[in-house]
PDB file of C-alpha atoms in Angstrom:
ATOM      1  CA  MET A 467      95.178  99.067 110.808  1.00 98.00           C
ATOM      2  CA  LEU A 468      93.575 101.036 108.023  1.00 98.00           C
ATOM      3  CA  LEU A 469      90.650  99.198 106.401  1.00 98.00           C
ATOM      4  CA  LEU A 470      89.591 100.520 102.982  1.00 98.00           C
ATOM      5  CA  LEU A 471      86.094  99.818 101.638  1.00 98.00           C
ATOM      6  CA  PRO A 472      84.242 100.685  98.438  1.00 98.00           C
ATOM      7  CA  PRO A 473      80.837 102.347  98.782  1.00 97.00           C
ATOM      8  CA  SER A 474      77.756 100.266  98.128  1.00 95.00           C
ATOM      9  CA  GLU A 475      75.910 101.060  94.914  1.00 90.00           C
ATOM     10  CA  GLY A 476      72.591 101.013  96.725  1.00 87.00           C
ATOM     11  CA  LYS A 477      72.208 103.460  99.585  1.00 95.00           C
ATOM     12  CA  THR A 478      69.507 103.811 102.228  1.00 96.00           C
ATOM     13  CA  PRO A 479      68.222 107.387 102.687  1.00 96.00           C
ATOM     14  CA  ALA A 480      68.146 108.797 106.202  1.00 96.00           C
ATOM     15  CA  PRO A 481      64.699 109.164 107.799  1.00 95.00           C
ATOM     16  CA  ASP A 482      62.801 112.358 106.986  1.00 94.00           C
ATOM     17  CA  GLY A 483      63.282 115.034 109.593  1.00 94.00           C
ATOM     18  CA  THR A 484      66.848 114.159 110.529  1.00 96.00           C
ATOM     19  CA  ALA A 485      69.506 116.865 110.356  1.00 97.00           C
ATOM     20  CA  PRO A 486      71.055 117.544 106.930  1.00 97.00           C
ATOM     21  CA  LEU A 487      74.648 117.256 105.787  1.00 97.00           C
ATOM     22  CA  ASP A 488      77.336 119.359 107.483  1.00 97.00           C
ATOM     23  CA  LEU A 489      80.507 119.029 105.430  1.00 97.00           C
ATOM     24  CA  THR A 490      82.669 120.472 108.201  1.00 95.00           C
ATOM     25  CA  THR A 491      81.977 117.456 110.427  1.00 97.00           C
ATOM     26  CA  LEU A 492      83.222 114.796 107.997  1.00 98.00           C
ATOM     27  CA  ALA A 493      86.511 112.991 108.570  1.00 97.00           C
ATOM     28  CA  HIS A 494      89.557 114.718 107.092  1.00 97.00           C
ATOM     29  CA  PRO A 495      88.172 118.272 106.850  1.00 97.00           C
ATOM     30  CA  GLU A 496      91.135 119.114 104.604  1.00 97.00           C
ATOM     31  CA  LEU A 497      88.945 117.682 101.837  1.00 98.00           C
ATOM     32  CA  THR A 498      86.046 120.104 102.452  1.00 98.00           C
ATOM     33  CA  ALA A 499      86.755 122.448  99.528  1.00 98.00           C
ATOM     34  CA  ARG A 500      86.878 119.566  97.049  1.00 98.00           C
ATOM     35  CA  ARG A 501      83.736 118.060  98.537  1.00 98.00           C
ATOM     36  CA  GLU A 502      81.937 121.376  98.065  1.00 98.00           C
ATOM     37  CA  GLN A 503      83.086 121.551  94.441  1.00 98.00           C
ATOM     38  CA  VAL A 504      81.893 118.046  93.558  1.00 98.00           C
ATOM     39  CA  LEU A 505      78.628 118.489  95.473  1.00 98.00           C
ATOM     40  CA  ALA A 506      77.774 121.669  93.536  1.00 98.00           C
ATOM     41  CA  GLU A 507      78.783 120.215  90.192  1.00 98.00           C
ATOM     42  CA  LEU A 508      76.876 116.996  90.828  1.00 98.00           C
ATOM     43  CA  ALA A 509      73.715 119.020  91.544  1.00 98.00           C
ATOM     44  CA  ARG A 510      74.052 120.843  88.221  1.00 98.00           C
ATOM     45  CA  VAL A 511      74.668 117.678  86.208  1.00 98.00           C
ATOM     46  CA  SER A 512      71.815 115.840  87.958  1.00 98.00           C
ATOM     47  CA  ALA A 513      69.372 118.579  86.915  1.00 98.00           C
ATOM     48  CA  ARG A 514      70.138 118.082  83.219  1.00 97.00           C
ATOM     49  CA  PRO A 515      67.773 116.110  80.945  1.00 97.00           C
ATOM     50  CA  ASP A 516      70.609 113.665  80.195  1.00 97.00           C
ATOM     51  CA  ALA A 517      71.588 113.259  83.849  1.00 97.00           C
ATOM     52  CA  THR A 518      71.454 109.462  83.979  1.00 97.00           C
ATOM     53  CA  ALA A 519      73.633 109.137  80.872  1.00 97.00           C
ATOM     54  CA  ALA A 520      76.082 111.733  82.192  1.00 97.00           C
ATOM     55  CA  LEU A 521      76.432 109.819  85.450  1.00 97.00           C
ATOM     56  CA  GLY A 522      76.676 106.429  83.762  1.00 96.00           C
ATOM     57  CA  VAL A 523      73.566 104.876  85.309  1.00 95.00           C
ATOM     58  CA  SER A 524      70.368 103.383  83.903  1.00 95.00           C
ATOM     59  CA  ASP A 525      67.175 105.361  83.374  1.00 94.00           C
ATOM     60  CA  GLY A 526      65.621 103.248  86.115  1.00 94.00           C
ATOM     61  CA  LEU A 527      67.677 105.254  88.620  1.00 95.00           C
ATOM     62  CA  THR A 528      66.197 108.609  87.610  1.00 95.00           C
ATOM     63  CA  GLU A 529      64.651 109.130  91.044  1.00 93.00           C
ATOM     64  CA  GLU A 530      67.968 108.476  92.824  1.00 93.00           C
ATOM     65  CA  VAL A 531      69.796 110.834  90.481  1.00 96.00           C
ATOM     66  CA  ALA A 532      67.175 113.529  91.103  1.00 96.00           C
ATOM     67  CA  ARG A 533      68.020 113.378  94.827  1.00 95.00           C
ATOM     68  CA  ASN A 534      71.503 114.627  93.954  1.00 98.00           C
ATOM     69  CA  ILE A 535      70.063 118.067  93.170  1.00 98.00           C
ATOM     70  CA  THR A 536      69.273 118.877  96.815  1.00 97.00           C
ATOM     71  CA  LEU A 537      71.834 116.838  98.757  1.00 97.00           C
ATOM     72  CA  HIS A 538      72.922 119.854 100.791  1.00 94.00           C
ATOM     73  CA  ALA A 539      69.469 119.924 102.437  1.00 95.00           C
ATOM     74  CA  ALA A 540      68.686 116.188 102.427  1.00 96.00           C
ATOM     75  CA  PRO A 541      68.450 114.178 105.670  1.00 97.00           C
ATOM     76  CA  ALA A 542      71.792 112.644 106.656  1.00 98.00           C
ATOM     77  CA  ALA A 543      72.689 109.509 108.616  1.00 98.00           C
ATOM     78  CA  PRO A 544      75.928 107.744 109.584  1.00 98.00           C
ATOM     79  CA  ALA A 545      77.710 106.342 106.540  1.00 98.00           C
ATOM     80  CA  ALA A 546      77.571 102.876 108.127  1.00 98.00           C
ATOM     81  CA  GLU A 547      73.759 103.081 107.862  1.00 97.00           C
ATOM     82  CA  VAL A 548      73.580 104.738 104.440  1.00 98.00           C
ATOM     83  CA  TYR A 549      75.860 102.168 102.777  1.00 98.00           C
ATOM     84  CA  THR A 550      73.815  98.979 102.896  1.00 93.00           C
ATOM     85  CA  GLY A 551      75.214  96.746 100.168  1.00 93.00           C
ATOM     86  CA  VAL A 552      76.402  93.155 100.393  1.00 94.00           C
ATOM     87  CA  LEU A 553      79.818  93.943 101.888  1.00 96.00           C
ATOM     88  CA  TYR A 554      78.346  96.188 104.588  1.00 97.00           C
ATOM     89  CA  ALA A 555      75.663  93.676 105.523  1.00 95.00           C
ATOM     90  CA  ALA A 556      78.263  90.912 105.837  1.00 96.00           C
ATOM     91  CA  ALA A 557      80.524  93.117 107.963  1.00 97.00           C
ATOM     92  CA  GLY A 558      77.619  94.260 110.166  1.00 97.00           C
ATOM     93  CA  LEU A 559      79.172  97.713 110.172  1.00 96.00           C
ATOM     94  CA  ALA A 560      76.020  99.449 111.399  1.00 95.00           C
ATOM     95  CA  ALA A 561      75.586  97.157 114.430  1.00 95.00           C
ATOM     96  CA  LEU A 562      79.062  96.668 115.886  1.00 97.00           C
ATOM     97  CA  PRO A 563      79.640  96.236 119.637  1.00 97.00           C
ATOM     98  CA  ASP A 564      81.073  99.330 121.322  1.00 97.00           C
ATOM     99  CA  ALA A 565      84.748  98.336 121.202  1.00 97.00           C
ATOM    100  CA  ALA A 566      84.500  97.235 117.568  1.00 98.00           C
ATOM    101  CA  ALA A 567      82.611 100.425 116.656  1.00 98.00           C
ATOM    102  CA  ARG A 568      85.409 102.535 118.154  1.00 98.00           C
ATOM    103  CA  ARG A 569      87.971 100.540 116.185  1.00 98.00           C
ATOM    104  CA  ALA A 570      85.917 101.007 113.010  1.00 98.00           C
ATOM    105  CA  GLU A 571      85.681 104.768 113.502  1.00 98.00           C
ATOM    106  CA  ALA A 572      89.465 104.959 113.865  1.00 97.00           C
ATOM    107  CA  SER A 573      90.397 102.543 111.100  1.00 98.00           C
ATOM    108  CA  VAL A 574      87.672 102.238 108.416  1.00 98.00           C
ATOM    109  CA  LEU A 575      87.468 104.567 105.431  1.00 98.00           C
ATOM    110  CA  THR A 576      84.905 104.244 102.642  1.00 98.00           C
ATOM    111  CA  PHE A 577      86.038 105.718  99.339  1.00 98.00           C
ATOM    112  CA  SER A 578      83.525 107.860  97.474  1.00 98.00           C
ATOM    113  CA  GLY A 579      83.382 109.823  94.252  1.00 98.00           C
ATOM    114  CA  LEU A 580      81.487 112.545  96.118  1.00 98.00           C
ATOM    115  CA  TRP A 581      83.202 112.735  99.510  1.00 98.00           C
ATOM    116  CA  GLY A 582      86.685 111.379  98.761  1.00 98.00           C
ATOM    117  CA  VAL A 583      86.604 109.256 101.896  1.00 98.00           C
ATOM    118  CA  VAL A 584      84.244 109.036 104.869  1.00 98.00           C
ATOM    119  CA  ALA A 585      84.391 107.306 108.244  1.00 98.00           C
ATOM    120  CA  PRO A 586      81.528 105.055 109.429  1.00 98.00           C
ATOM    121  CA  GLY A 587      80.114 107.700 111.748  1.00 98.00           C
ATOM    122  CA  ASP A 588      80.194 110.550 109.229  1.00 98.00           C
ATOM    123  CA  ARG A 589      76.646 111.735 108.569  1.00 98.00           C
ATOM    124  CA  ILE A 590      75.879 111.808 104.833  1.00 98.00           C
ATOM    125  CA  PRO A 591      72.759 111.757 102.632  1.00 98.00           C
ATOM    126  CA  ALA A 592      72.050 108.985 100.135  1.00 97.00           C
ATOM    127  CA  TYR A 593      73.486 109.918  96.738  1.00 97.00           C
ATOM    128  CA  ARG A 594      74.346 108.444  93.351  1.00 97.00           C
ATOM    129  CA  LEU A 595      77.852 109.051  91.981  1.00 97.00           C
ATOM    130  CA  GLY A 596      80.600 106.560  91.115  1.00 96.00           C
ATOM    131  CA  MET A 597      84.348 107.201  91.262  1.00 97.00           C
ATOM    132  CA  GLY A 598      84.624 106.300  87.574  1.00 96.00           C
ATOM    133  CA  VAL A 599      82.386 109.205  86.505  1.00 97.00           C
ATOM    134  CA  GLY A 600      83.777 112.305  84.812  1.00 97.00           C
ATOM    135  CA  LEU A 601      82.215 115.695  85.632  1.00 98.00           C
ATOM    136  CA  PRO A 602      82.543 118.707  83.304  1.00 96.00           C
ATOM    137  CA  ASP A 603      84.857 120.744  85.555  1.00 96.00           C
ATOM    138  CA  ALA A 604      86.330 118.229  88.002  1.00 97.00           C
ATOM    139  CA  GLY A 605      86.995 115.679  85.274  1.00 98.00           C
ATOM    140  CA  ARG A 606      87.439 111.987  86.073  1.00 98.00           C
ATOM    141  CA  LEU A 607      86.812 111.743  89.807  1.00 98.00           C
ATOM    142  CA  ALA A 608      89.545 109.216  90.593  1.00 98.00           C
ATOM    143  CA  THR A 609      92.048 111.648  89.078  1.00 98.00           C
ATOM    144  CA  PHE A 610      90.412 114.647  90.788  1.00 98.00           C
ATOM    145  CA  TRP A 611      90.702 113.065  94.243  1.00 98.00           C
ATOM    146  CA  LYS A 612      94.128 111.479  93.837  1.00 98.00           C
ATOM    147  CA  PRO A 613      96.430 114.349  94.933  1.00 98.00           C
ATOM    148  CA  ALA A 614      94.233 115.387  97.854  1.00 98.00           C
ATOM    149  CA  LEU A 615      93.849 111.833  99.142  1.00 98.00           C
ATOM    150  CA  ALA A 616      97.591 111.215  98.864  1.00 97.00           C
ATOM    151  CA  GLU A 617      98.258 114.291 100.984  1.00 95.00           C
ATOM    152  CA  VAL A 618      95.850 113.111 103.680  1.00 96.00           C
ATOM    153  CA  LEU A 619      96.225 109.330 103.611  1.00 97.00           C
ATOM    154  CA  ASP A 620      99.953 108.838 103.028  1.00 96.00           C
ATOM    155  CA  ALA A 621     100.572 110.234 106.504  1.00 94.00           C
ATOM    156  CA  ARG A 622      97.692 108.253 108.034  1.00 96.00           C
ATOM    157  CA  ALA A 623      98.925 104.954 106.570  1.00 97.00           C
ATOM    158  CA  ALA A 624     102.623 105.449 107.379  1.00 96.00           C
ATOM    159  CA  GLY A 625     103.930 102.542 109.433  1.00 96.00           C
ATOM    160  CA  ASP A 626     100.541 100.817 109.460  1.00 98.00           C
ATOM    161  CA  VAL A 627      98.947  97.904 107.630  1.00 98.00           C
ATOM    162  CA  VAL A 628      96.368  98.801 104.973  1.00 98.00           C
ATOM    163  CA  VAL A 629      93.733  96.140 104.286  1.00 98.00           C
ATOM    164  CA  ASP A 630      92.258  96.932 100.889  1.00 98.00           C
ATOM    165  CA  CYS A 631      88.777  95.640 100.045  1.00 98.00           C
ATOM    166  CA  ARG A 632      88.180  98.168  97.239  1.00 97.00           C
ATOM    167  CA  SER A 633      87.473  97.567  93.565  1.00 94.00           C
ATOM    168  CA  ALA A 634      89.925  98.816  90.920  1.00 95.00           C
ATOM    169  CA  THR A 635      87.938 102.004  90.254  1.00 96.00           C
ATOM    170  CA  TYR A 636      88.507 103.163  93.825  1.00 98.00           C
ATOM    171  CA  VAL A 637      92.094 101.912  94.042  1.00 98.00           C
ATOM    172  CA  ALA A 638      92.853 104.394  91.244  1.00 97.00           C
ATOM    173  CA  ALA A 639      92.042 107.272  93.615  1.00 98.00           C
ATOM    174  CA  TRP A 640      94.768 106.352  96.125  1.00 98.00           C
ATOM    175  CA  LYS A 641      97.432 103.686  96.404  1.00 98.00           C
ATOM    176  CA  PRO A 642      99.289 103.269  99.693  1.00 97.00           C
ATOM    177  CA  ARG A 643     102.965 104.172  99.528  1.00 95.00           C
ATOM    178  CA  THR A 644     105.001 101.001 100.071  1.00 95.00           C
ATOM    179  CA  THR A 645     108.486 102.569 100.110  1.00 93.00           C
ATOM    180  CA  PRO A 646     109.808 105.103 102.658  1.00 89.00           C
ATOM    181  CA  ALA A 647     109.468 108.768 101.723  1.00 86.00           C
ATOM    182  CA  ALA A 648     112.491 110.982 101.093  1.00 86.00           C
ATOM    183  CA  ASP A 649     111.956 112.652 104.477  1.00 86.00           C
ATOM    184  CA  GLY A 650     112.122 109.292 106.234  1.00 85.00           C
ATOM    185  CA  THR A 651     108.366 108.853 106.724  1.00 86.00           C
ATOM    186  CA  PRO A 652     107.812 105.088 106.905  1.00 93.00           C
ATOM    187  CA  SER A 653     105.896 103.197 104.256  1.00 94.00           C
ATOM    188  CA  ALA A 654     102.691 101.224 104.695  1.00 97.00           C
ATOM    189  CA  GLU A 655     102.104  97.492 104.391  1.00 97.00           C
ATOM    190  CA  TRP A 656      99.468  97.198 101.659  1.00 98.00           C
ATOM    191  CA  VAL A 657      97.350  94.035 101.557  1.00 98.00           C
ATOM    192  CA  GLU A 658      94.701  93.543  98.865  1.00 98.00           C
ATOM    193  CA  VAL A 659      92.002  90.922  99.443  1.00 98.00           C
ATOM    194  CA  ARG A 660      91.216  88.451  96.648  1.00 97.00           C
ATOM    195  CA  VAL A 661      88.586  85.707  96.805  1.00 97.00           C
ATOM    196  CA  LEU A 662      88.919  82.377  94.971  1.00 97.00           C
ATOM    197  CA  ARG A 663      86.648  79.355  94.652  1.00 95.00           C
ATOM    198  CA  GLU A 664      87.916  75.806  94.442  1.00 95.00           C
ATOM    199  CA  THR A 665      85.839  73.408  92.339  1.00 91.00           C
ATOM    200  CA  ASP A 666      87.079  69.962  91.319  1.00 91.00           C
ATOM    201  CA  GLY A 667      90.618  70.950  92.231  1.00 90.00           C
ATOM    202  CA  LYS A 668      90.537  74.127  90.130  1.00 95.00           C
ATOM    203  CA  ARG A 669      90.702  77.615  91.615  1.00 95.00           C
ATOM    204  CA  THR A 670      89.071  80.583  89.918  1.00 95.00           C
ATOM    205  CA  VAL A 671      88.634  84.218  90.952  1.00 93.00           C
ATOM    206  CA  VAL A 672      85.234  84.893  92.505  1.00 88.00           C
ATOM    207  CA  SER A 673      83.290  88.002  91.555  1.00 81.00           C
ATOM    208  CA  HIS A 674      79.701  87.310  92.616  1.00 77.00           C
ATOM    209  CA  ASN A 675      80.387  86.465  96.254  1.00 90.00           C
ATOM    210  CA  ALA A 676      83.655  88.341  96.699  1.00 95.00           C
ATOM    211  CA  LYS A 677      82.031  91.403  98.295  1.00 95.00           C
ATOM    212  CA  HIS A 678      80.283  89.258 100.876  1.00 96.00           C
ATOM    213  CA  THR A 679      83.498  87.405 101.735  1.00 97.00           C
ATOM    214  CA  ARG A 680      85.465  90.636 102.079  1.00 98.00           C
ATOM    215  CA  GLY A 681      82.708  91.906 104.351  1.00 97.00           C
ATOM    216  CA  VAL A 682      82.995  88.832 106.577  1.00 98.00           C
ATOM    217  CA  LEU A 683      86.739  89.420 106.883  1.00 98.00           C
ATOM    218  CA  ALA A 684      86.252  93.134 107.591  1.00 98.00           C
ATOM    219  CA  GLY A 685      83.753  92.397 110.354  1.00 98.00           C
ATOM    220  CA  HIS A 686      86.103  89.846 111.914  1.00 98.00           C
ATOM    221  CA  LEU A 687      89.052  92.259 111.837  1.00 98.00           C
ATOM    222  CA  LEU A 688      86.966  94.832 113.679  1.00 98.00           C
ATOM    223  CA  ARG A 689      85.502  92.457 116.283  1.00 98.00           C
ATOM    224  CA  ARG A 690      88.522  90.330 117.230  1.00 97.00           C
ATOM    225  CA  GLU A 691      90.297  91.104 120.504  1.00 96.00           C
ATOM    226  CA  HIS A 692      93.606  92.242 119.050  1.00 96.00           C
ATOM    227  CA  GLU A 693      93.842  94.786 116.254  1.00 97.00           C
ATOM    228  CA  ALA A 694      95.886  93.767 113.220  1.00 98.00           C
ATOM    229  CA  ARG A 695      99.056  95.843 112.985  1.00 97.00           C
ATOM    230  CA  THR A 696     101.012  93.947 110.317  1.00 97.00           C
ATOM    231  CA  SER A 697     100.239  91.926 107.206  1.00 97.00           C
ATOM    232  CA  GLU A 698     101.024  88.767 109.157  1.00 98.00           C
ATOM    233  CA  ASP A 699      98.389  89.792 111.724  1.00 98.00           C
ATOM    234  CA  VAL A 700      95.856  90.146 108.890  1.00 98.00           C
ATOM    235  CA  LEU A 701      96.754  86.668 107.645  1.00 98.00           C
ATOM    236  CA  LYS A 702      96.340  85.261 111.155  1.00 98.00           C
ATOM    237  CA  ALA A 703      92.906  86.892 111.447  1.00 98.00           C
ATOM    238  CA  ALA A 704      91.836  85.381 108.116  1.00 98.00           C
ATOM    239  CA  GLN A 705      93.087  81.952 109.150  1.00 98.00           C
ATOM    240  CA  GLU A 706      90.902  82.172 112.251  1.00 98.00           C
ATOM    241  CA  LEU A 707      87.937  82.010 109.861  1.00 98.00           C
ATOM    242  CA  VAL A 708      89.137  78.872 108.047  1.00 98.00           C
ATOM    243  CA  GLY A 709      86.556  76.103 108.423  1.00 97.00           C
ATOM    244  CA  SER A 710      83.645  78.490 108.905  1.00 96.00           C
ATOM    245  CA  VAL A 711      80.713  78.880 106.503  1.00 96.00           C
ATOM    246  CA  VAL A 712      81.165  82.285 104.882  1.00 94.00           C
ATOM    247  CA  LEU A 713      77.857  82.317 103.011  1.00 90.00           C
ATOM    248  CA  THR A 714      74.983  80.212 101.763  1.00 88.00           C
ATOM    249  CA  GLU A 715      74.207  80.657  98.082  1.00 82.00           C
ATOM    250  CA  ILE A 716      70.737  81.894  97.267  1.00 80.00           C
ATOM    251  CA  GLY A 717      68.894  79.407  95.069  1.00 76.00           C
ATOM    252  CA  SER A 718      71.156  76.388  95.456  1.00 80.00           C
ATOM    253  CA  GLY A 719      71.295  76.630  99.247  1.00 84.00           C
ATOM    254  CA  LYS A 720      74.903  75.450  99.054  1.00 88.00           C
ATOM    255  CA  ASP A 721      77.259  76.524 101.837  1.00 93.00           C
ATOM    256  CA  GLN A 722      80.528  78.168 100.869  1.00 94.00           C
ATOM    257  CA  THR A 723      83.220  77.426 103.450  1.00 97.00           C
ATOM    258  CA  LEU A 724      86.555  79.193 103.787  1.00 98.00           C
ATOM    259  CA  ILE A 725      89.113  76.406 103.358  1.00 97.00           C
ATOM    260  CA  GLU A 726      92.347  78.340 103.068  1.00 97.00           C
ATOM    261  CA  ALA A 727      93.920  81.782 103.544  1.00 98.00           C
ATOM    262  CA  ASN A 728      97.312  82.635 102.051  1.00 98.00           C
ATOM    263  CA  LEU A 729      99.443  85.780 101.916  1.00 98.00           C
ATOM    264  CA  LEU A 730     101.339  86.215  98.645  1.00 97.00           C
ATOM    265  CA  ASP A 731     104.082  88.678  97.796  1.00 95.00           C
ATOM    266  CA  GLY A 732     103.379  91.089  94.963  1.00 88.00           C
ATOM    267  CA  LYS A 733     105.324  93.287  92.585  1.00 87.00           C
ATOM    268  CA  PRO A 734     107.684  95.976  93.878  1.00 87.00           C
ATOM    269  CA  ARG A 735     105.685  98.976  95.168  1.00 89.00           C
ATOM    270  CA  GLY A 736     102.488  96.942  94.813  1.00 94.00           C
ATOM    271  CA  PRO A 737     100.360  95.201  97.430  1.00 97.00           C
ATOM    272  CA  ARG A 738     100.729  91.775  98.933  1.00 97.00           C
ATOM    273  CA  THR A 739      97.671  89.646  98.228  1.00 98.00           C
ATOM    274  CA  LEU A 740      95.576  87.899 100.844  1.00 98.00           C
ATOM    275  CA  GLU A 741      93.888  85.010  99.044  1.00 98.00           C
ATOM    276  CA  LEU A 742      90.720  83.636 100.598  1.00 98.00           C
ATOM    277  CA  VAL A 743      89.718  80.283  99.119  1.00 98.00           C
ATOM    278  CA  LEU A 744      86.094  79.087  99.266  1.00 96.00           C
ATOM    279  CA  ALA A 745      84.772  75.611  98.556  1.00 94.00           C
TER     280      ALA A 745
END
């Protein structure tokens, strides 16, 4: 199984005094040269007076953007602790039991405009940079990373099931190959996760609570006894959650229960879709 996650927008800085970033220790060291390029360019852009506008963030994030200037010397912590958004909290990625943590290290990749991809144990500083940003030299980051990630991840995903919890911005950086390569390298089974809500018999796509629900699924896939190796295994894992309360809405206090999980075929060369239905 290869489990693909987006980064969280909010990130928790490592404690002062901890060791700084060492790019050579990150997963897939083949990406080091590109990481160095983006890191240096991000520092230059973040030092400009118009840094927040250039990076597509609000002026209220000026302090976070300023941290980008000295990331090479900033304290670093495991990515599972730096990424602390809704999906990561729901998955409990930073507090997995030993067996699940080993599975996560082997199978989870977080996509990043700065690093390309990182594994949960990769030590990184807190930063601010989205995959949709364009830098003066690198250009649009999804396009910048695409050839390098294909070279690394096509081989990693071959013959495996890819569970995709990313948003469209990060999907643009790499799409699993779903047909065999000319040299006979097997394709991947690509499964995207979509969350729906059923109200009065109508089903609509969920945006607000989708990250949380994907996080619940991710945590279950990592903790269950048997690792998912096919799309049907992923469906079975999701169906194990049917009947459970996925979340309780803040404000209303209403429980959202997973009532159904379905696996739908997609377009040629595209992903199959795992639909998770809440009510």
